[in-house]
Amino acid sequence: MIVVTTPTGNIGRHVVRHLLDAGEMLRLIVRDPSKLALDVRDRVEVVEGSHGDAAVVDRAFRGAEAVFWLCPPTPSPTPAAATVDFARPGAEAMRRHGVAHIVAATTLGRDTPWQERAGNATGSIHMVDLLRTTGAAVRGLALPAFMDNALRMLGTIRQGWMAGPIAPDKKLPHTATRDTGAAAARLLIDRSWSEQEDVAVLGPEELSYADLAAILSDVTGREVRYEHQSYEAYKEAALARGLTDAFAQGFVDMLRAKEEGMDNVASRATAIIGPTSFRQWVEEELQPALAG
């Protein structure tokens, strides 16, 4: 039995599909089972509720051999509250029920100079530290920025711009959530590994935000420019969306660490390299969304 958290999310839904295609027995923790596709719902066991709830994870992890763990992107008072504190009931339940393998979505940055000063990324790294205390074999899928984040900017892309605080010419790795889901599923299916370590999941190329805007322009046929904003302006916008000061600062600290080079340290020789290029992702994912 494999338990999947966030099964309707950007990564979790891909994990579920790959595992079902492989014939695995699945138990899904989901807040709203109606969001599951009908052909999925009929083939899995469902535990309704939040995987931050001690009673829910106690039921879900009983008899489980492996877990896909991802903290949902819910605004919280602090980065630690969104990651370490959220994961604490789950970690206790996994330890109590003897879960042997955990695949967890986390960030790049472990064992770098930025590990303890990267805001939300630091919280995610410490969350994996907590999962390691269960005694299970743990694979942290260490992730850069998602190509899919561009879907959150459809409105401004339609207006011809996208904005961010990272310098326009800073080249960074990006990954597609579908490639992350495929990588997680492979690890959950072949559980011959026994270590506790992070492995990077990267796309096939490093691109700057100016590069991303140029590719968007070329594929969509509409000019898209990247507008470089200050970190102060970025934080003000985050606060205006209702984030706490500590959580907004966590995003600032994480993005500043990325700009300084945190994500560039990951070795491609040891990383899982996803096949999806940004151009391919725009053609297959963003372009249809723009047209919809």
Tab-separated table of C-alpha atoms in Angstrom:
chain	number	residue	atom	x	y	z
A	1	MET	CA	0.000	0.000	0.000
A	2	ILE	CA	1.306	3.431	-1.022
A	3	VAL	CA	-0.197	6.582	0.493
A	4	VAL	CA	-0.224	9.743	-1.620
A	5	THR	CA	-0.791	13.195	-0.133
A	6	THR	CA	-2.013	16.146	-2.269
A	7	PRO	CA	-3.360	13.709	-4.914
A	8	THR	CA	-5.208	16.461	-6.797
A	9	GLY	CA	-2.259	18.884	-6.767
A	10	ASN	CA	0.121	19.824	-9.558
A	11	ILE	CA	2.597	17.079	-8.618
A	12	GLY	CA	0.415	14.609	-6.736
A	13	ARG	CA	-1.999	14.025	-9.618
A	14	HIS	CA	0.910	12.909	-11.800
A	15	VAL	CA	2.184	10.625	-9.031
A	16	VAL	CA	-1.251	9.009	-8.759
A	17	ARG	CA	-1.560	8.411	-12.510
A	18	HIS	CA	1.870	6.800	-12.790
A	19	LEU	CA	1.269	4.568	-9.774
A	20	LEU	CA	-2.134	3.439	-11.014
A	21	ASP	CA	-0.671	2.681	-14.431
A	22	ALA	CA	1.877	0.478	-12.642
A	23	GLY	CA	-0.882	-1.405	-10.822
A	24	GLU	CA	0.005	-0.193	-7.323
A	25	MET	CA	-2.498	-0.211	-4.448
A	26	LEU	CA	-3.138	3.385	-3.413
A	27	ARG	CA	-4.607	5.205	-0.448
A	28	LEU	CA	-5.137	8.921	-1.026
A	29	ILE	CA	-5.423	11.637	1.616
A	30	VAL	CA	-7.612	14.355	0.157
A	31	ARG	CA	-9.607	17.221	1.648
A	32	ASP	CA	-12.277	17.124	-1.057
A	33	PRO	CA	-12.747	13.694	-2.679
A	34	SER	CA	-15.044	15.243	-5.318
A	35	LYS	CA	-11.945	16.765	-6.919
A	36	LEU	CA	-10.639	13.294	-7.768
A	37	ALA	CA	-11.322	12.114	-11.311
A	38	LEU	CA	-14.012	9.438	-11.380
A	39	ASP	CA	-11.693	6.846	-12.913
A	40	VAL	CA	-9.238	7.493	-10.055
A	41	ARG	CA	-11.797	7.461	-7.258
A	42	ASP	CA	-13.035	4.028	-8.250
A	43	ARG	CA	-9.541	2.497	-8.056
A	44	VAL	CA	-8.198	3.857	-4.761
A	45	GLU	CA	-8.926	3.953	-1.059
A	46	VAL	CA	-9.728	7.483	0.126
A	47	VAL	CA	-9.052	9.036	3.533
A	48	GLU	CA	-10.823	12.379	3.690
A	49	GLY	CA	-9.170	15.286	5.494
A	50	SER	CA	-5.881	17.134	5.865
A	51	HIS	CA	-2.570	15.319	6.202
A	52	GLY	CA	-1.715	17.916	8.829
A	53	ASP	CA	-4.384	16.354	11.065
A	54	ALA	CA	-3.084	13.720	13.504
A	55	ALA	CA	-6.263	11.622	13.377
A	56	VAL	CA	-6.297	11.613	9.569
A	57	VAL	CA	-2.678	10.522	9.146
A	58	ASP	CA	-3.056	7.893	11.865
A	59	ARG	CA	-5.784	6.237	9.774
A	60	ALA	CA	-4.008	6.787	6.476
A	61	PHE	CA	-0.566	5.439	7.411
A	62	ARG	CA	-1.757	2.273	9.147
A	63	GLY	CA	-0.425	-0.627	7.083
A	64	ALA	CA	1.305	1.659	4.577
A	65	GLU	CA	4.626	0.632	3.060
A	66	ALA	CA	5.485	3.936	1.411
A	67	VAL	CA	4.309	7.563	1.378
A	68	PHE	CA	4.522	10.431	-1.085
A	69	TRP	CA	4.701	13.533	1.110
A	70	LEU	CA	4.193	17.129	0.032
A	71	CYS	CA	3.280	20.039	2.278
A	72	PRO	CA	0.441	21.976	0.609
A	73	PRO	CA	1.223	25.574	-0.439
A	74	THR	CA	-0.948	27.076	2.271
A	75	PRO	CA	0.029	30.536	3.595
A	76	SER	CA	1.083	30.195	7.228
A	77	PRO	CA	2.392	32.491	9.945
A	78	THR	CA	5.996	31.387	9.319
A	79	PRO	CA	7.920	29.153	6.887
A	80	ALA	CA	8.481	26.638	9.691
A	81	ALA	CA	4.751	26.501	10.437
A	82	ALA	CA	4.020	25.679	6.790
A	83	THR	CA	6.532	22.841	6.660
A	84	VAL	CA	7.997	21.451	9.887
A	85	ASP	CA	4.973	22.095	12.099
A	86	PHE	CA	2.551	20.884	9.430
A	87	ALA	CA	4.542	17.665	8.966
A	88	ARG	CA	4.920	16.831	12.652
A	89	PRO	CA	1.716	14.734	13.035
A	90	GLY	CA	2.518	12.896	9.801
A	91	ALA	CA	6.060	12.111	10.896
A	92	GLU	CA	4.827	10.773	14.225
A	93	ALA	CA	2.236	8.578	12.485
A	94	MET	CA	4.777	7.248	9.972
A	95	ARG	CA	7.121	6.341	12.820
A	96	ARG	CA	4.327	4.715	14.827
A	97	HIS	CA	3.101	2.605	11.907
A	98	GLY	CA	6.551	1.667	10.627
A	99	VAL	CA	6.372	3.252	7.161
A	100	ALA	CA	9.531	2.038	5.417
A	101	HIS	CA	9.913	4.498	2.504
A	102	ILE	CA	9.109	8.207	2.185
A	103	VAL	CA	9.436	10.279	-0.980
A	104	ALA	CA	9.089	13.951	-0.087
A	105	ALA	CA	8.946	17.060	-2.258
A	106	THR	CA	11.454	19.619	-0.996
A	107	THR	CA	13.739	22.343	-2.338
A	108	LEU	CA	17.299	22.663	-3.479
A	109	GLY	CA	19.709	24.140	-0.951
A	110	ARG	CA	20.725	21.352	1.446
A	111	ASP	CA	24.450	21.408	2.275
A	112	THR	CA	24.964	24.800	0.641
A	113	PRO	CA	25.966	28.121	2.243
A	114	TRP	CA	22.300	29.201	1.934
A	115	GLN	CA	20.781	26.246	3.784
A	116	GLU	CA	19.943	28.157	6.964
A	117	ARG	CA	19.093	31.518	5.385
A	118	ALA	CA	16.848	30.660	2.465
A	119	GLY	CA	13.477	31.368	4.066
A	120	ASN	CA	10.823	28.968	2.814
A	121	ALA	CA	13.471	26.670	1.330
A	122	THR	CA	15.096	26.402	4.765
A	123	GLY	CA	11.746	25.390	6.231
A	124	SER	CA	11.355	22.694	3.587
A	125	ILE	CA	14.837	21.304	4.250
A	126	HIS	CA	14.100	21.120	7.974
A	127	MET	CA	10.822	19.354	7.170
A	128	VAL	CA	12.810	16.577	5.475
A	129	ASP	CA	15.105	16.478	8.528
A	130	LEU	CA	11.993	15.760	10.601
A	131	LEU	CA	10.896	12.974	8.244
A	132	ARG	CA	14.339	11.418	8.551
A	133	THR	CA	13.798	10.997	12.305
A	134	THR	CA	11.114	8.398	11.539
A	135	GLY	CA	13.849	5.883	10.691
A	136	ALA	CA	12.396	5.317	7.223
A	137	ALA	CA	14.397	5.462	4.019
A	138	VAL	CA	13.784	9.016	2.800
A	139	ARG	CA	14.283	10.508	-0.632
A	140	GLY	CA	13.881	14.263	-0.721
A	141	LEU	CA	13.123	15.374	-4.272
A	142	ALA	CA	15.038	18.671	-4.267
A	143	LEU	CA	13.291	20.999	-6.678
A	144	PRO	CA	14.045	24.334	-8.333
A	145	ALA	CA	11.320	26.700	-9.598
A	146	PHE	CA	8.496	25.052	-11.536
A	147	MET	CA	7.833	25.852	-15.178
A	148	ASP	CA	4.187	25.526	-14.165
A	149	ASN	CA	4.464	28.693	-12.045
A	150	ALA	CA	3.913	30.600	-15.295
A	151	LEU	CA	0.284	29.433	-15.228
A	152	ARG	CA	-0.228	31.735	-12.231
A	153	MET	CA	0.730	34.677	-14.450
A	154	LEU	CA	-1.680	34.034	-17.305
A	155	GLY	CA	-3.358	37.389	-16.728
A	156	THR	CA	-0.193	39.445	-17.025
A	157	ILE	CA	1.197	37.262	-19.820
A	158	ARG	CA	-1.944	38.081	-21.801
A	159	GLN	CA	-1.050	41.737	-21.178
A	160	GLY	CA	2.504	41.148	-22.409
A	161	TRP	CA	4.569	40.977	-19.233
A	162	MET	CA	5.702	38.884	-16.303
A	163	ALA	CA	7.503	40.178	-13.224
A	164	GLY	CA	9.881	39.015	-10.522
A	165	PRO	CA	12.772	40.149	-8.310
A	166	ILE	CA	15.479	37.830	-9.726
A	167	ALA	CA	17.858	39.554	-12.161
A	168	PRO	CA	16.718	39.099	-15.789
A	169	ASP	CA	19.981	37.482	-16.936
A	170	LYS	CA	20.453	35.064	-13.994
A	171	LYS	CA	20.324	31.535	-15.439
A	172	LEU	CA	18.590	28.990	-13.208
A	173	PRO	CA	17.297	25.423	-13.436
A	174	HIS	CA	13.546	24.893	-13.783
A	175	THR	CA	11.496	21.716	-13.765
A	176	ALA	CA	8.046	20.590	-14.888
A	177	THR	CA	5.683	19.220	-12.257
A	178	ARG	CA	4.872	16.284	-14.535
A	179	ASP	CA	8.549	15.275	-14.558
A	180	THR	CA	8.680	15.596	-10.767
A	181	GLY	CA	5.611	13.381	-10.446
A	182	ALA	CA	7.166	10.774	-12.728
A	183	ALA	CA	10.399	10.795	-10.699
A	184	ALA	CA	8.490	10.374	-7.435
A	185	ALA	CA	6.454	7.482	-8.833
A	186	ARG	CA	9.569	5.637	-10.012
A	187	LEU	CA	11.053	5.819	-6.528
A	188	LEU	CA	7.801	4.635	-4.943
A	189	ILE	CA	7.496	1.679	-7.339
A	190	ASP	CA	11.119	0.494	-7.067
A	191	ARG	CA	11.827	0.697	-3.351
A	192	SER	CA	15.198	-1.056	-3.462
A	193	TRP	CA	16.849	2.089	-2.038
A	194	SER	CA	17.470	2.437	1.680
A	195	GLU	CA	19.290	5.741	2.206
A	196	GLN	CA	18.193	9.080	3.584
A	197	GLU	CA	19.279	11.639	1.022
A	198	ASP	CA	18.068	14.375	-1.292
A	199	VAL	CA	18.247	14.093	-5.068
A	200	ALA	CA	17.767	17.073	-7.379
A	201	VAL	CA	15.099	16.942	-10.093
A	202	LEU	CA	16.062	19.387	-12.843
A	203	GLY	CA	14.889	20.278	-16.317
A	204	PRO	CA	17.163	19.760	-19.343
A	205	GLU	CA	18.461	23.358	-19.399
A	206	GLU	CA	19.186	26.437	-17.323
A	207	LEU	CA	17.371	29.579	-18.433
A	208	SER	CA	17.134	33.171	-17.253
A	209	TYR	CA	13.805	34.933	-16.834
A	210	ALA	CA	14.680	36.959	-19.917
A	211	ASP	CA	15.092	33.621	-21.743
A	212	LEU	CA	11.720	32.442	-20.458
A	213	ALA	CA	10.041	35.621	-21.687
A	214	ALA	CA	11.686	35.227	-25.113
A	215	ILE	CA	10.489	31.629	-25.417
A	216	LEU	CA	6.991	32.641	-24.342
A	217	SER	CA	6.992	35.363	-26.992
A	218	ASP	CA	8.207	33.005	-29.702
A	219	VAL	CA	5.795	30.165	-28.952
A	220	THR	CA	2.677	32.234	-28.249
A	221	GLY	CA	3.224	34.805	-30.979
A	222	ARG	CA	2.668	37.654	-28.540
A	223	GLU	CA	5.436	39.794	-27.089
A	224	VAL	CA	6.087	39.019	-23.429
A	225	ARG	CA	8.670	41.021	-21.496
A	226	TYR	CA	10.175	40.311	-18.087
A	227	GLU	CA	9.852	43.240	-15.703
A	228	HIS	CA	12.502	43.227	-12.988
A	229	GLN	CA	11.039	44.410	-9.689
A	230	SER	CA	12.770	45.143	-6.414
A	231	TYR	CA	12.577	42.705	-3.516
A	232	GLU	CA	10.825	45.452	-1.555
A	233	ALA	CA	8.097	45.707	-4.197
A	234	TYR	CA	7.815	41.915	-4.356
A	235	LYS	CA	7.325	41.729	-0.583
A	236	GLU	CA	4.759	44.529	-0.598
A	237	ALA	CA	2.753	42.650	-3.215
A	238	ALA	CA	2.949	39.462	-1.135
A	239	LEU	CA	1.709	41.328	1.940
A	240	ALA	CA	-1.129	42.790	-0.116
A	241	ARG	CA	-2.199	39.235	-0.981
A	242	GLY	CA	-2.611	38.547	2.738
A	243	LEU	CA	0.675	36.814	3.597
A	244	THR	CA	2.176	37.451	7.013
A	245	ASP	CA	5.361	39.485	7.197
A	246	ALA	CA	7.387	36.410	8.177
A	247	PHE	CA	5.981	34.289	5.337
A	248	ALA	CA	6.459	37.056	2.759
A	249	GLN	CA	10.031	37.547	3.983
A	250	GLY	CA	10.512	33.780	3.640
A	251	PHE	CA	9.758	34.060	-0.079
A	252	VAL	CA	12.132	37.024	-0.386
A	253	ASP	CA	14.940	35.167	1.361
A	254	MET	CA	14.401	32.072	-0.799
A	255	LEU	CA	14.407	33.999	-4.083
A	256	ARG	CA	17.451	36.018	-3.037
A	257	ALA	CA	19.291	32.757	-2.278
A	258	LYS	CA	18.363	31.460	-5.724
A	259	GLU	CA	19.662	34.654	-7.312
A	260	GLU	CA	22.915	34.308	-5.380
A	261	GLY	CA	23.412	30.779	-6.740
A	262	MET	CA	21.769	28.296	-4.366
A	263	ASP	CA	20.006	26.375	-7.151
A	264	ASN	CA	23.062	26.344	-9.416
A	265	VAL	CA	25.078	24.203	-6.981
A	266	ALA	CA	23.121	21.022	-7.729
A	267	SER	CA	25.174	18.592	-9.780
A	268	ARG	CA	23.594	17.441	-13.027
A	269	ALA	CA	25.717	14.307	-12.836
A	270	THR	CA	23.745	13.044	-9.833
A	271	ALA	CA	20.398	14.743	-10.525
A	272	ILE	CA	17.297	13.292	-12.115
A	273	ILE	CA	16.977	15.212	-15.383
A	274	GLY	CA	13.405	15.569	-16.575
A	275	PRO	CA	12.819	15.426	-20.331
A	276	THR	CA	10.487	18.428	-20.599
A	277	SER	CA	12.063	21.626	-21.937
A	278	PHE	CA	10.446	24.981	-21.194
A	279	ARG	CA	9.591	25.422	-24.879
A	280	GLN	CA	7.855	22.044	-24.936
A	281	TRP	CA	6.016	22.859	-21.704
A	282	VAL	CA	4.772	26.187	-23.113
A	283	GLU	CA	3.572	24.464	-26.290
A	284	GLU	CA	1.793	21.677	-24.445
A	285	GLU	CA	0.606	23.333	-21.222
A	286	LEU	CA	0.634	27.133	-21.293
A	287	GLN	CA	-0.438	27.766	-24.879
A	288	PRO	CA	-3.687	25.791	-24.478
A	289	ALA	CA	-4.354	27.594	-21.166
A	290	LEU	CA	-3.918	30.954	-22.880
A	291	ALA	CA	-6.335	29.920	-25.594
A	292	GLY	CA	-8.899	28.623	-23.125
